[in-house]
Amino acid sequence: MKKILTLVMVSALGGIFTLGAYKLFLEEEKPVLVAAENTNANFLPTSNTNALFSAEEKIDFTVAAENTVNAVVHVKNVTLSSGQFTMQDLFSGRSSERAQMGTGSGVIINSDGYIITNNHVIKNAHELSVTLNNNKTYTAELIGADPKTDIALLKIEADEDLPFVTFADSDNAKIGEWVLAVGNPFNLTSTVTAGIISAKARDLSGTSRQSFIQTDAAVNPGNSGGALVNTNGELVGINTAITSQTGSYVGYSFAVPSNIARKVIEDIMEYGNVQNGILGIQGGALNSIMAEKIGVPDTEGVYIDSVVEDSGAEKAGVKKGDIIKEIDNIKVSKFSDLTGHLSAKRPDDVVKLKVSRDGDIKTIPVTLAKTDIFSMPLVGTIKNAKSSDLKKYNVTYGVKITKLNSKYTDYWKRNGIEAGCIITSINDMKVKNIDDVQKALKAQTDNETLRLEIINSNGDLERYNFR
């Protein structure tokens, strides 16, 4: 009995020492919260979100989703790429061209089968097909596309009236408003995600030419060309891009506003190309640093650094130093606010500018002009020539080079070409204005030599061929 008691005591003491060692050496130290006596907690007021909406008032996405999924389609694009020619190809008589397939989304915009999508979804297409939500597949025809806005228009011939989505006025879309993104991410058809409008007039390029709606609705590869709709199921935008280091959604997605998309496809259907209305100003957005530099009190708006000669802005009385605060009653905080609104306008449209001039606010109606400035990468900036420009070089037609591309300035100057010289022909087509230039370049195939005829500074006709 004594041996048993002794053994129990030894075991107990051993357990105590072991536990003490564990506490001392092995157990993780935990922080201790010490509260002073008689200290009352500070409470911040919070809103009771459950009290904001009754059961009947809570936002319902189901109707918008049901109305949209049947009008969003799966777009398949088959392109041909030239692979390395092998001996097997030689003996079998096969072409070295290989078919590659890309996929995206599209939105039916009327019952006749017109479909809007992204230009990058259908780029370089050899074959285009569209699959509806009911699994019917049709061959699609490309009606037209605009790489600048990344919008394209397709047409299918269906044997029935098709469901479609109506356009909303994207200018009226509000930051914080609920939206749904509908598309085919990762080839998963009819996928609906929800989010809010996070920002408007986003420019991802840094050129102030883009004006995207930013949302936090999940958009992934395959969603491109799909619908961004409001809770009424109306089209607010065309899902176009994400910002991601992984290639997949990380919280930000971007859509072309519906007003811009609608204008582009209407131009394609009516004119065959996009009609751009030009305001005729050059400048930049204001901030505190810029405002201090130029000596103005405003830190928001677009500062006009120069007004283009003979433009609608000049004819309307817009002046250098004016600060654009609003356009058509829409606030202008940054340059993309301005360009985004103008992207939905055409030549001869009238816009109302509210400008600050020497502390006074003025409202100036401006009639937008047709595009008369164009950029040719190998040459530089060109514009429609005046009669005085043509008379200087003793020619009756042509377009004027206004600025040489800095990369090729030395080459052109060695050949007697400088700003003010006249281009008279592109690819053997006479060019009398910017429209002719665009038509000539559009007709050029990828592998075709670019042929230019230019009157040099001495008045001599020079011919150039570029691969």
PDB file of N, CA, C and O in Angstrom, residues 17-73:
ATOM      1  N   PHE A  17       5.265  19.174 -12.506  1.00  0.00           N
ATOM      2  CA  PHE A  17       6.497  19.730 -13.082  1.00  0.00           C
ATOM      3  C   PHE A  17       6.405  19.790 -14.614  1.00  0.00           C
ATOM      4  O   PHE A  17       6.862  20.752 -15.236  1.00  0.00           O
ATOM      5  N   THR A  18       5.813  18.762 -15.206  1.00  0.00           N
ATOM      6  CA  THR A  18       5.685  18.746 -16.682  1.00  0.00           C
ATOM      7  C   THR A  18       4.783  19.871 -17.155  1.00  0.00           C
ATOM      8  O   THR A  18       5.089  20.584 -18.128  1.00  0.00           O
ATOM      9  N   LEU A  19       3.646  20.065 -16.491  1.00  0.00           N
ATOM     10  CA  LEU A  19       2.730  21.136 -16.856  1.00  0.00           C
ATOM     11  C   LEU A  19       3.378  22.498 -16.679  1.00  0.00           C
ATOM     12  O   LEU A  19       3.232  23.386 -17.505  1.00  0.00           O
ATOM     13  N   GLY A  20       4.133  22.633 -15.586  1.00  0.00           N
ATOM     14  CA  GLY A  20       4.815  23.907 -15.357  1.00  0.00           C
ATOM     15  C   GLY A  20       5.829  24.195 -16.440  1.00  0.00           C
ATOM     16  O   GLY A  20       5.957  25.321 -16.914  1.00  0.00           O
ATOM     17  N   ALA A  21       6.559  23.181 -16.852  1.00  0.00           N
ATOM     18  CA  ALA A  21       7.558  23.372 -17.911  1.00  0.00           C
ATOM     19  C   ALA A  21       6.877  23.734 -19.224  1.00  0.00           C
ATOM     20  O   ALA A  21       7.353  24.570 -19.989  1.00  0.00           O
ATOM     21  N   TYR A  22       5.749  23.067 -19.502  1.00  0.00           N
ATOM     22  CA  TYR A  22       5.020  23.376 -20.731  1.00  0.00           C
ATOM     23  C   TYR A  22       4.569  24.826 -20.736  1.00  0.00           C
ATOM     24  O   TYR A  22       4.708  25.559 -21.722  1.00  0.00           O
ATOM     25  N   LYS A  23       4.003  25.252 -19.580  1.00  0.00           N
ATOM     26  CA  LYS A  23       3.541  26.642 -19.475  1.00  0.00           C
ATOM     27  C   LYS A  23       4.683  27.625 -19.647  1.00  0.00           C
ATOM     28  O   LYS A  23       4.560  28.675 -20.245  1.00  0.00           O
ATOM     29  N   LEU A  24       5.850  27.247 -19.070  1.00  0.00           N
ATOM     30  CA  LEU A  24       6.985  28.167 -19.059  1.00  0.00           C
ATOM     31  C   LEU A  24       7.657  28.252 -20.413  1.00  0.00           C
ATOM     32  O   LEU A  24       8.028  29.326 -20.875  1.00  0.00           O
ATOM     33  N   PHE A  25       7.814  27.081 -21.070  1.00  0.00           N
ATOM     34  CA  PHE A  25       8.663  27.060 -22.267  1.00  0.00           C
ATOM     35  C   PHE A  25       7.896  26.874 -23.578  1.00  0.00           C
ATOM     36  O   PHE A  25       8.352  27.302 -24.623  1.00  0.00           O
ATOM     37  N   LEU A  26       6.749  26.190 -23.548  1.00  0.00           N
ATOM     38  CA  LEU A  26       6.130  25.800 -24.802  1.00  0.00           C
ATOM     39  C   LEU A  26       4.849  26.548 -25.126  1.00  0.00           C
ATOM     40  O   LEU A  26       4.572  26.821 -26.275  1.00  0.00           O
ATOM     41  N   GLU A  27       4.038  26.848 -24.150  1.00  0.00           N
ATOM     42  CA  GLU A  27       2.740  27.437 -24.447  1.00  0.00           C
ATOM     43  C   GLU A  27       2.909  28.863 -24.975  1.00  0.00           C
ATOM     44  O   GLU A  27       3.713  29.636 -24.457  1.00  0.00           O
ATOM     45  N   GLU A  28       2.142  29.176 -26.059  1.00  0.00           N
ATOM     46  CA  GLU A  28       2.222  30.519 -26.651  1.00  0.00           C
ATOM     47  C   GLU A  28       1.688  31.557 -25.685  1.00  0.00           C
ATOM     48  O   GLU A  28       0.642  31.383 -25.083  1.00  0.00           O
ATOM     49  N   GLU A  29       2.411  32.627 -25.591  1.00  0.00           N
ATOM     50  CA  GLU A  29       1.998  33.695 -24.683  1.00  0.00           C
ATOM     51  C   GLU A  29       0.818  34.443 -25.281  1.00  0.00           C
ATOM     52  O   GLU A  29       0.827  34.812 -26.451  1.00  0.00           O
ATOM     53  N   LYS A  30      -0.221  34.658 -24.505  1.00  0.00           N
ATOM     54  CA  LYS A  30      -1.408  35.344 -24.971  1.00  0.00           C
ATOM     55  C   LYS A  30      -1.445  36.745 -24.397  1.00  0.00           C
ATOM     56  O   LYS A  30      -1.095  36.969 -23.255  1.00  0.00           O
ATOM     57  N   PRO A  31      -1.869  37.733 -25.238  1.00  0.00           N
ATOM     58  CA  PRO A  31      -1.937  39.106 -24.734  1.00  0.00           C
ATOM     59  C   PRO A  31      -3.016  39.245 -23.685  1.00  0.00           C
ATOM     60  O   PRO A  31      -4.044  38.559 -23.729  1.00  0.00           O
ATOM     61  N   VAL A  32      -2.797  40.118 -22.774  1.00  0.00           N
ATOM     62  CA  VAL A  32      -3.752  40.346 -21.702  1.00  0.00           C
ATOM     63  C   VAL A  32      -4.308  41.748 -21.852  1.00  0.00           C
ATOM     64  O   VAL A  32      -3.550  42.712 -21.993  1.00  0.00           O
ATOM     65  N   LEU A  33      -5.617  41.870 -21.834  1.00  0.00           N
ATOM     66  CA  LEU A  33      -6.262  43.164 -21.948  1.00  0.00           C
ATOM     67  C   LEU A  33      -6.518  43.697 -20.545  1.00  0.00           C
ATOM     68  O   LEU A  33      -7.190  43.077 -19.752  1.00  0.00           O
ATOM     69  N   VAL A  34      -5.949  44.850 -20.296  1.00  0.00           N
ATOM     70  CA  VAL A  34      -6.116  45.462 -18.979  1.00  0.00           C
ATOM     71  C   VAL A  34      -7.021  46.670 -19.115  1.00  0.00           C
ATOM     72  O   VAL A  34      -6.762  47.550 -19.919  1.00  0.00           O
ATOM     73  N   ALA A  35      -8.090  46.729 -18.359  1.00  0.00           N
ATOM     74  CA  ALA A  35      -9.023  47.849 -18.421  1.00  0.00           C
ATOM     75  C   ALA A  35      -8.939  48.644 -17.139  1.00  0.00           C
ATOM     76  O   ALA A  35      -8.882  48.091 -16.050  1.00  0.00           O
ATOM     77  N   ALA A  36      -8.904  49.954 -17.288  1.00  0.00           N
ATOM     78  CA  ALA A  36      -8.871  50.819 -16.112  1.00  0.00           C
ATOM     79  C   ALA A  36     -10.245  50.820 -15.451  1.00  0.00           C
ATOM     80  O   ALA A  36     -11.271  50.666 -16.103  1.00  0.00           O
ATOM     81  N   GLU A  37     -10.253  51.002 -14.148  1.00  0.00           N
ATOM     82  CA  GLU A  37     -11.514  51.012 -13.433  1.00  0.00           C
ATOM     83  C   GLU A  37     -12.315  52.258 -13.787  1.00  0.00           C
ATOM     84  O   GLU A  37     -11.764  53.323 -14.061  1.00  0.00           O
ATOM     85  N   ASN A  38     -13.644  52.092 -13.767  1.00  0.00           N
ATOM     86  CA  ASN A  38     -14.584  53.189 -14.003  1.00  0.00           C
ATOM     87  C   ASN A  38     -14.425  53.832 -15.389  1.00  0.00           C
ATOM     88  O   ASN A  38     -14.676  55.017 -15.569  1.00  0.00           O
ATOM     89  N   THR A  39     -13.930  53.063 -16.412  1.00  0.00           N
ATOM     90  CA  THR A  39     -13.803  53.576 -17.779  1.00  0.00           C
ATOM     91  C   THR A  39     -14.991  53.100 -18.598  1.00  0.00           C
ATOM     92  O   THR A  39     -15.221  51.905 -18.709  1.00  0.00           O
ATOM     93  N   ASN A  40     -15.747  54.053 -19.145  1.00  0.00           N
ATOM     94  CA  ASN A  40     -16.906  53.711 -19.966  1.00  0.00           C
ATOM     95  C   ASN A  40     -16.506  53.594 -21.433  1.00  0.00           C
ATOM     96  O   ASN A  40     -15.708  54.386 -21.936  1.00  0.00           O
ATOM     97  N   ALA A  41     -17.058  52.601 -22.143  1.00  0.00           N
ATOM     98  CA  ALA A  41     -16.755  52.417 -23.563  1.00  0.00           C
ATOM     99  C   ALA A  41     -17.397  53.518 -24.383  1.00  0.00           C
ATOM    100  O   ALA A  41     -18.487  53.994 -24.072  1.00  0.00           O
ATOM    101  N   ASN A  42     -16.676  53.960 -25.458  1.00  0.00           N
ATOM    102  CA  ASN A  42     -17.216  54.967 -26.367  1.00  0.00           C
ATOM    103  C   ASN A  42     -17.925  54.258 -27.521  1.00  0.00           C
ATOM    104  O   ASN A  42     -17.345  53.406 -28.183  1.00  0.00           O
ATOM    105  N   PHE A  43     -19.166  54.605 -27.757  1.00  0.00           N
ATOM    106  CA  PHE A  43     -19.938  53.972 -28.816  1.00  0.00           C
ATOM    107  C   PHE A  43     -20.176  54.966 -29.948  1.00  0.00           C
ATOM    108  O   PHE A  43     -20.550  56.109 -29.713  1.00  0.00           O
ATOM    109  N   LEU A  44     -19.927  54.508 -31.193  1.00  0.00           N
ATOM    110  CA  LEU A  44     -20.187  55.338 -32.363  1.00  0.00           C
ATOM    111  C   LEU A  44     -21.567  55.000 -32.903  1.00  0.00           C
ATOM    112  O   LEU A  44     -21.940  53.835 -32.975  1.00  0.00           O
ATOM    113  N   PRO A  45     -22.319  55.988 -33.325  1.00  0.00           N
ATOM    114  CA  PRO A  45     -23.668  55.707 -33.845  1.00  0.00           C
ATOM    115  C   PRO A  45     -23.589  54.950 -35.171  1.00  0.00           C
ATOM    116  O   PRO A  45     -22.756  55.246 -36.020  1.00  0.00           O
ATOM    117  N   THR A  46     -24.426  53.965 -35.346  1.00  0.00           N
ATOM    118  CA  THR A  46     -24.509  53.210 -36.591  1.00  0.00           C
ATOM    119  C   THR A  46     -25.956  53.149 -37.024  1.00  0.00           C
ATOM    120  O   THR A  46     -26.871  53.202 -36.194  1.00  0.00           O
ATOM    121  N   SER A  47     -26.154  53.040 -38.339  1.00  0.00           N
ATOM    122  CA  SER A  47     -27.525  52.958 -38.846  1.00  0.00           C
ATOM    123  C   SER A  47     -27.971  51.514 -38.853  1.00  0.00           C
ATOM    124  O   SER A  47     -27.186  50.606 -39.106  1.00  0.00           O
ATOM    125  N   ASN A  48     -29.223  51.304 -38.567  1.00  0.00           N
ATOM    126  CA  ASN A  48     -29.799  49.970 -38.581  1.00  0.00           C
ATOM    127  C   ASN A  48     -30.300  49.679 -39.985  1.00  0.00           C
ATOM    128  O   ASN A  48     -31.369  50.130 -40.382  1.00  0.00           O
ATOM    129  N   THR A  49     -29.486  48.966 -40.794  1.00  0.00           N
ATOM    130  CA  THR A  49     -29.833  48.750 -42.197  1.00  0.00           C
ATOM    131  C   THR A  49     -31.109  47.945 -42.344  1.00  0.00           C
ATOM    132  O   THR A  49     -31.818  48.078 -43.334  1.00  0.00           O
ATOM    133  N   ASN A  50     -31.430  47.119 -41.362  1.00  0.00           N
ATOM    134  CA  ASN A  50     -32.654  46.319 -41.465  1.00  0.00           C
ATOM    135  C   ASN A  50     -33.899  47.190 -41.418  1.00  0.00           C
ATOM    136  O   ASN A  50     -34.965  46.792 -41.863  1.00  0.00           O
ATOM    137  N   ALA A  51     -33.727  48.393 -40.865  1.00  0.00           N
ATOM    138  CA  ALA A  51     -34.886  49.271 -40.754  1.00  0.00           C
ATOM    139  C   ALA A  51     -35.082  50.131 -41.993  1.00  0.00           C
ATOM    140  O   ALA A  51     -36.091  50.811 -42.125  1.00  0.00           O
ATOM    141  N   LEU A  52     -34.105  50.101 -42.942  1.00  0.00           N
ATOM    142  CA  LEU A  52     -34.205  50.957 -44.110  1.00  0.00           C
ATOM    143  C   LEU A  52     -35.220  50.441 -45.114  1.00  0.00           C
ATOM    144  O   LEU A  52     -35.866  51.201 -45.814  1.00  0.00           O
ATOM    145  N   PHE A  53     -35.319  49.138 -45.246  1.00  0.00           N
ATOM    146  CA  PHE A  53     -36.207  48.561 -46.245  1.00  0.00           C
ATOM    147  C   PHE A  53     -37.166  47.578 -45.573  1.00  0.00           C
ATOM    148  O   PHE A  53     -36.761  46.773 -44.746  1.00  0.00           O
ATOM    149  N   SER A  54     -38.399  47.648 -45.983  1.00  0.00           N
ATOM    150  CA  SER A  54     -39.334  46.609 -45.576  1.00  0.00           C
ATOM    151  C   SER A  54     -39.136  45.421 -46.496  1.00  0.00           C
ATOM    152  O   SER A  54     -38.402  45.491 -47.473  1.00  0.00           O
ATOM    153  N   ALA A  55     -39.778  44.315 -46.195  1.00  0.00           N
ATOM    154  CA  ALA A  55     -39.624  43.113 -47.024  1.00  0.00           C
ATOM    155  C   ALA A  55     -40.047  43.401 -48.460  1.00  0.00           C
ATOM    156  O   ALA A  55     -39.481  42.873 -49.405  1.00  0.00           O
ATOM    157  N   GLU A  56     -41.069  44.265 -48.641  1.00  0.00           N
ATOM    158  CA  GLU A  56     -41.553  44.557 -49.983  1.00  0.00           C
ATOM    159  C   GLU A  56     -40.604  45.490 -50.727  1.00  0.00           C
ATOM    160  O   GLU A  56     -40.584  45.507 -51.950  1.00  0.00           O
ATOM    161  N   GLU A  57     -39.803  46.303 -50.003  1.00  0.00           N
ATOM    162  CA  GLU A  57     -38.954  47.310 -50.634  1.00  0.00           C
ATOM    163  C   GLU A  57     -37.557  46.819 -50.956  1.00  0.00           C
ATOM    164  O   GLU A  57     -36.809  47.503 -51.622  1.00  0.00           O
ATOM    165  N   LYS A  58     -37.173  45.640 -50.487  1.00  0.00           N
ATOM    166  CA  LYS A  58     -35.827  45.139 -50.746  1.00  0.00           C
ATOM    167  C   LYS A  58     -35.623  44.927 -52.241  1.00  0.00           C
ATOM    168  O   LYS A  58     -36.512  44.494 -52.958  1.00  0.00           O
ATOM    169  N   ILE A  59     -34.396  45.232 -52.703  1.00  0.00           N
ATOM    170  CA  ILE A  59     -34.107  45.164 -54.126  1.00  0.00           C
ATOM    171  C   ILE A  59     -34.192  43.724 -54.606  1.00  0.00           C
ATOM    172  O   ILE A  59     -33.635  42.813 -54.005  1.00  0.00           O
ATOM    173  N   ASP A  60     -34.880  43.535 -55.724  1.00  0.00           N
ATOM    174  CA  ASP A  60     -35.079  42.207 -56.305  1.00  0.00           C
ATOM    175  C   ASP A  60     -34.384  42.157 -57.659  1.00  0.00           C
ATOM    176  O   ASP A  60     -34.694  42.942 -58.555  1.00  0.00           O
ATOM    177  N   PHE A  61     -33.404  41.252 -57.803  1.00  0.00           N
ATOM    178  CA  PHE A  61     -32.665  41.124 -59.050  1.00  0.00           C
ATOM    179  C   PHE A  61     -33.294  40.103 -59.998  1.00  0.00           C
ATOM    180  O   PHE A  61     -32.857  39.983 -61.144  1.00  0.00           O
ATOM    181  N   THR A  62     -34.266  39.348 -59.539  1.00  0.00           N
ATOM    182  CA  THR A  62     -34.725  38.191 -60.314  1.00  0.00           C
ATOM    183  C   THR A  62     -35.369  38.591 -61.633  1.00  0.00           C
ATOM    184  O   THR A  62     -35.149  37.947 -62.664  1.00  0.00           O
ATOM    185  N   VAL A  63     -36.169  39.660 -61.626  1.00  0.00           N
ATOM    186  CA  VAL A  63     -36.858  40.073 -62.853  1.00  0.00           C
ATOM    187  C   VAL A  63     -35.838  40.552 -63.891  1.00  0.00           C
ATOM    188  O   VAL A  63     -35.901  40.171 -65.066  1.00  0.00           O
ATOM    189  N   ALA A  64     -34.894  41.386 -63.445  1.00  0.00           N
ATOM    190  CA  ALA A  64     -33.861  41.871 -64.360  1.00  0.00           C
ATOM    191  C   ALA A  64     -33.041  40.719 -64.922  1.00  0.00           C
ATOM    192  O   ALA A  64     -32.710  40.696 -66.111  1.00  0.00           O
ATOM    193  N   ALA A  65     -32.703  39.758 -64.077  1.00  0.00           N
ATOM    194  CA  ALA A  65     -31.912  38.610 -64.527  1.00  0.00           C
ATOM    195  C   ALA A  65     -32.692  37.781 -65.540  1.00  0.00           C
ATOM    196  O   ALA A  65     -32.155  37.393 -66.592  1.00  0.00           O
ATOM    197  N   GLU A  66     -33.952  37.512 -65.254  1.00  0.00           N
ATOM    198  CA  GLU A  66     -34.773  36.704 -66.161  1.00  0.00           C
ATOM    199  C   GLU A  66     -34.965  37.381 -67.504  1.00  0.00           C
ATOM    200  O   GLU A  66     -34.981  36.724 -68.549  1.00  0.00           O
ATOM    201  N   ASN A  67     -35.087  38.706 -67.484  1.00  0.00           N
ATOM    202  CA  ASN A  67     -35.297  39.443 -68.727  1.00  0.00           C
ATOM    203  C   ASN A  67     -34.015  39.555 -69.551  1.00  0.00           C
ATOM    204  O   ASN A  67     -34.083  39.793 -70.762  1.00  0.00           O
ATOM    205  N   THR A  68     -32.876  39.394 -68.907  1.00  0.00           N
ATOM    206  CA  THR A  68     -31.606  39.628 -69.599  1.00  0.00           C
ATOM    207  C   THR A  68     -30.959  38.353 -70.114  1.00  0.00           C
ATOM    208  O   THR A  68     -30.389  38.339 -71.208  1.00  0.00           O
ATOM    209  N   VAL A  69     -31.005  37.268 -69.349  1.00  0.00           N
ATOM    210  CA  VAL A  69     -30.238  36.066 -69.723  1.00  0.00           C
ATOM    211  C   VAL A  69     -30.623  35.542 -71.103  1.00  0.00           C
ATOM    212  O   VAL A  69     -29.771  35.032 -71.845  1.00  0.00           O
ATOM    213  N   ASN A  70     -31.893  35.680 -71.482  1.00  0.00           N
ATOM    214  CA  ASN A  70     -32.318  35.168 -72.782  1.00  0.00           C
ATOM    215  C   ASN A  70     -31.890  36.067 -73.937  1.00  0.00           C
ATOM    216  O   ASN A  70     -31.950  35.661 -75.100  1.00  0.00           O
ATOM    217  N   ALA A  71     -31.466  37.297 -73.622  1.00  0.00           N
ATOM    218  CA  ALA A  71     -31.019  38.224 -74.664  1.00  0.00           C
ATOM    219  C   ALA A  71     -29.498  38.323 -74.744  1.00  0.00           C
ATOM    220  O   ALA A  71     -28.969  39.038 -75.587  1.00  0.00           O
ATOM    221  N   VAL A  72     -28.797  37.617 -73.862  1.00  0.00           N
ATOM    222  CA  VAL A  72     -27.329  37.595 -73.894  1.00  0.00           C
ATOM    223  C   VAL A  72     -26.890  36.284 -74.533  1.00  0.00           C
ATOM    224  O   VAL A  72     -27.347  35.210 -74.147  1.00  0.00           O
ATOM    225  N   VAL A  73     -25.990  36.389 -75.514  1.00  0.00           N
ATOM    226  CA  VAL A  73     -25.620  35.225 -76.321  1.00  0.00           C
ATOM    227  C   VAL A  73     -24.143  34.888 -76.149  1.00  0.00           C
ATOM    228  O   VAL A  73     -23.354  35.686 -75.628  1.00  0.00           O
TER     229      VAL A  73
END
